[in-house]
Tab-separated table of C-alpha atoms in Angstrom:
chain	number	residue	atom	x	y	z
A	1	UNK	CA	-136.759	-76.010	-58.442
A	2	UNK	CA	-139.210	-75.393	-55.204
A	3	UNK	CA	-140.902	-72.583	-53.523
A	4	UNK	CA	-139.219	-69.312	-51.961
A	5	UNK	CA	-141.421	-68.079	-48.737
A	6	UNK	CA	-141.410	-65.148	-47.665
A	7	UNK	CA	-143.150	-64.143	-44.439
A	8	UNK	CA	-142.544	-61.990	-41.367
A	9	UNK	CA	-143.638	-58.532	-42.988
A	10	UNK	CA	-145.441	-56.192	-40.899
A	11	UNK	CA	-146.127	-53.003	-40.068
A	12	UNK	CA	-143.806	-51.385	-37.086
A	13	UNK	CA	-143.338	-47.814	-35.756
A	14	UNK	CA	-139.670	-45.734	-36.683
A	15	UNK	CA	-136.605	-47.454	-34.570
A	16	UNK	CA	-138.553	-50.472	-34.836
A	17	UNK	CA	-137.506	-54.062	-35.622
A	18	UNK	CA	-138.530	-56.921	-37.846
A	19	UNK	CA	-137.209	-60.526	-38.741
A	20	UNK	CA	-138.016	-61.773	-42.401
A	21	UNK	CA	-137.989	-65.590	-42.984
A	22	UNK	CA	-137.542	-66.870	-46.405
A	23	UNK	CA	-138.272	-70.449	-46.406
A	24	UNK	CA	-135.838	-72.394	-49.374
A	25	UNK	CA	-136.420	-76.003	-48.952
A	26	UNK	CA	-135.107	-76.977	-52.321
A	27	UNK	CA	-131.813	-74.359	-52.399
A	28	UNK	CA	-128.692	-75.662	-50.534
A	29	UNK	CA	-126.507	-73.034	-48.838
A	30	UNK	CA	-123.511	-74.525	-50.360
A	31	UNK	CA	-124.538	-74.472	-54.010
A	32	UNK	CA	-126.922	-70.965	-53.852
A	33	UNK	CA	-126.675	-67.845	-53.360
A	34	UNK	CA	-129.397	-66.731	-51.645
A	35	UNK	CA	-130.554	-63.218	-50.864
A	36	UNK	CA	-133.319	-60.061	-49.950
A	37	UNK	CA	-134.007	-57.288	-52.191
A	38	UNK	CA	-137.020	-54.999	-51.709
A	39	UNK	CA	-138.855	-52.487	-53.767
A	40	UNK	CA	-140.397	-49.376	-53.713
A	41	UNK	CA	-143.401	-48.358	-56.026
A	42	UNK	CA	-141.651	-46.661	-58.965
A	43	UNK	CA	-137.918	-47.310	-58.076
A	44	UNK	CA	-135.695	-50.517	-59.221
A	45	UNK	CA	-135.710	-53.026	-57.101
A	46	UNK	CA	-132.827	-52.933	-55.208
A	47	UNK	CA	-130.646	-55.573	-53.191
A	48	UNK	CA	-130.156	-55.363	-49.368
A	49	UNK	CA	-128.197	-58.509	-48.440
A	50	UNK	CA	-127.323	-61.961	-49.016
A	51	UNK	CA	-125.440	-64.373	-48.348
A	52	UNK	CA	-123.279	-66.978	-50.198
A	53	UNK	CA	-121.659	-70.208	-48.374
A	54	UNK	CA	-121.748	-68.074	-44.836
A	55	UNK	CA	-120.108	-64.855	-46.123
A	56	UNK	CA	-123.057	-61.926	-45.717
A	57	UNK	CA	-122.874	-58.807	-47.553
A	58	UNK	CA	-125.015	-55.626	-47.053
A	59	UNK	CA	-126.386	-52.683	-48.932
A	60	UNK	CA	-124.580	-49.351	-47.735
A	61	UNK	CA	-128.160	-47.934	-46.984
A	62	UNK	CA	-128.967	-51.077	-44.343
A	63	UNK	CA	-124.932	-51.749	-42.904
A	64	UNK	CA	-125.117	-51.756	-38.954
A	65	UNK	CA	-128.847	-52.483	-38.505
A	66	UNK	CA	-129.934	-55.590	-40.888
A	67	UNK	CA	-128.114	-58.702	-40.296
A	68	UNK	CA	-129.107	-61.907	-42.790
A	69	UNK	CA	-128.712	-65.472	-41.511
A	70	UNK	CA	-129.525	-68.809	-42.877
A	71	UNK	CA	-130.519	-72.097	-40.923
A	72	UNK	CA	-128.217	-74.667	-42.869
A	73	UNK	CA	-130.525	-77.503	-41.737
A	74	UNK	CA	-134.258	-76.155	-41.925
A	75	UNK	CA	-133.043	-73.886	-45.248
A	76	UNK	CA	-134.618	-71.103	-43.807
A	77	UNK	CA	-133.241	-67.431	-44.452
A	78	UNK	CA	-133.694	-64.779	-41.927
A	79	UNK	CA	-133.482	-60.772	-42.693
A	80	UNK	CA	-133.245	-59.459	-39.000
A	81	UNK	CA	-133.998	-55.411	-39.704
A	82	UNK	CA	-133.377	-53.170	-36.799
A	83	UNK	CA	-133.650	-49.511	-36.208
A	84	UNK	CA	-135.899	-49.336	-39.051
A	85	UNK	CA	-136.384	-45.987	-40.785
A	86	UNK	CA	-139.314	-44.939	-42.962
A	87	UNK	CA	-137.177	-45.097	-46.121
A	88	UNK	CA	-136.815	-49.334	-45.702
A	89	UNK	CA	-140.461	-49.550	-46.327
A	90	UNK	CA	-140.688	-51.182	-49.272
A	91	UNK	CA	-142.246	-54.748	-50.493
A	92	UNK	CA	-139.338	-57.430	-49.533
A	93	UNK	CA	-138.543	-60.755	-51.382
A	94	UNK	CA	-136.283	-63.344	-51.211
A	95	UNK	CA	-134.419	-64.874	-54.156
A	96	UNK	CA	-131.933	-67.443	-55.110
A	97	UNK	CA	-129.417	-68.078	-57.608
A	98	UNK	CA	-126.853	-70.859	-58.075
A	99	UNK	CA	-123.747	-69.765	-57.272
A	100	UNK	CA	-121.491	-69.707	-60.495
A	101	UNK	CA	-124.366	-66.773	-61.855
A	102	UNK	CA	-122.742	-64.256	-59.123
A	103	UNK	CA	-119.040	-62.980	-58.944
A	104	UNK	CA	-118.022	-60.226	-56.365
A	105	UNK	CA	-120.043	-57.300	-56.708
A	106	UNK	CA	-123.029	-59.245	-58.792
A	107	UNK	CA	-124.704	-60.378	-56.017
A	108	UNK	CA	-127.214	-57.303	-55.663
A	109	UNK	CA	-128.144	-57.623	-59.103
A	110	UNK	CA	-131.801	-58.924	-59.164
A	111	UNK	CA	-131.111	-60.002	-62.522
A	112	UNK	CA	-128.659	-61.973	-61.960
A	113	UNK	CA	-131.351	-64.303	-59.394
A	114	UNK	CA	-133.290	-67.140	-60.795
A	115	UNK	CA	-135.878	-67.732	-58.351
A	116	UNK	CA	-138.121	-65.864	-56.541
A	117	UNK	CA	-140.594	-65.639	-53.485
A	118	UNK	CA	-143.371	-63.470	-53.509
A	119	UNK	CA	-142.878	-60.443	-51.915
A	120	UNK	CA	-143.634	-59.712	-48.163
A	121	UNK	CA	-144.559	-56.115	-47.427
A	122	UNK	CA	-143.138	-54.196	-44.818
A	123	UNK	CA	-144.248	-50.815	-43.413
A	124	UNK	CA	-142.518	-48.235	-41.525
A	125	UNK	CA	-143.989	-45.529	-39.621
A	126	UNK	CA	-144.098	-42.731	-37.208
């Protein structure tokens, strides 16, 4: 399979804004899941969002302020983050999966993702 890139990771002040781009050349929307989990020195790595043939689903902790998007044609991901907080700084990556490895509720599950970008970091602060 091909690359995952990341980019769009930053620093940005509190109630700030960011858009991640994930570039996935070689991962259809129709046959991938696709999706952003970040991680914090010490903690899990957790998911945020993804996104599987156009239905989106969000982390409780990011609902109402990250949206994720995909251009169908380009197979590029977005992770538009708004009224960031210092808690979402974390290091962000993008993964995919094909989609029979995720059933409802699976789809956070890094382990349940085959590929990976590197990650992007992304810095929150007052």
């Amino acid at each position: 399979q091909g690359q995952l890139v990341a980019s769009g990771g930053g620093s940005v002040q509190i109630g700030g804004s960011l858009r991640l781009a994930c570039a996935a050349s070689a991962y259809s929307h129709s046959t991938f899941v696709k999706g952003w989990f970040r991680e914090i020195p010490g903690k899990d790595r957790e998911g945020v969002a993804n996104i599987d043939r156009g239905v989106t689903r969000f982390a409780d902790s990011v609902k109402g302020r990250f949206t994720i998007s995909q251009d169908k044609i380009k197979r590029i991901m977005y992770l538009q983050m708004n009224s960031l907080t210092a808690e979402d700084t974390a290091i962000y990556y993008c993964a995919a999966t094909p989609v029979p490895n995720c059933s409802s509720g699976a789809r956070f599950a890094p382990t349940n993702y085959n590929f990976w970008g590197h990650g992007t970091q992304v810095t929150v602060s007052s």
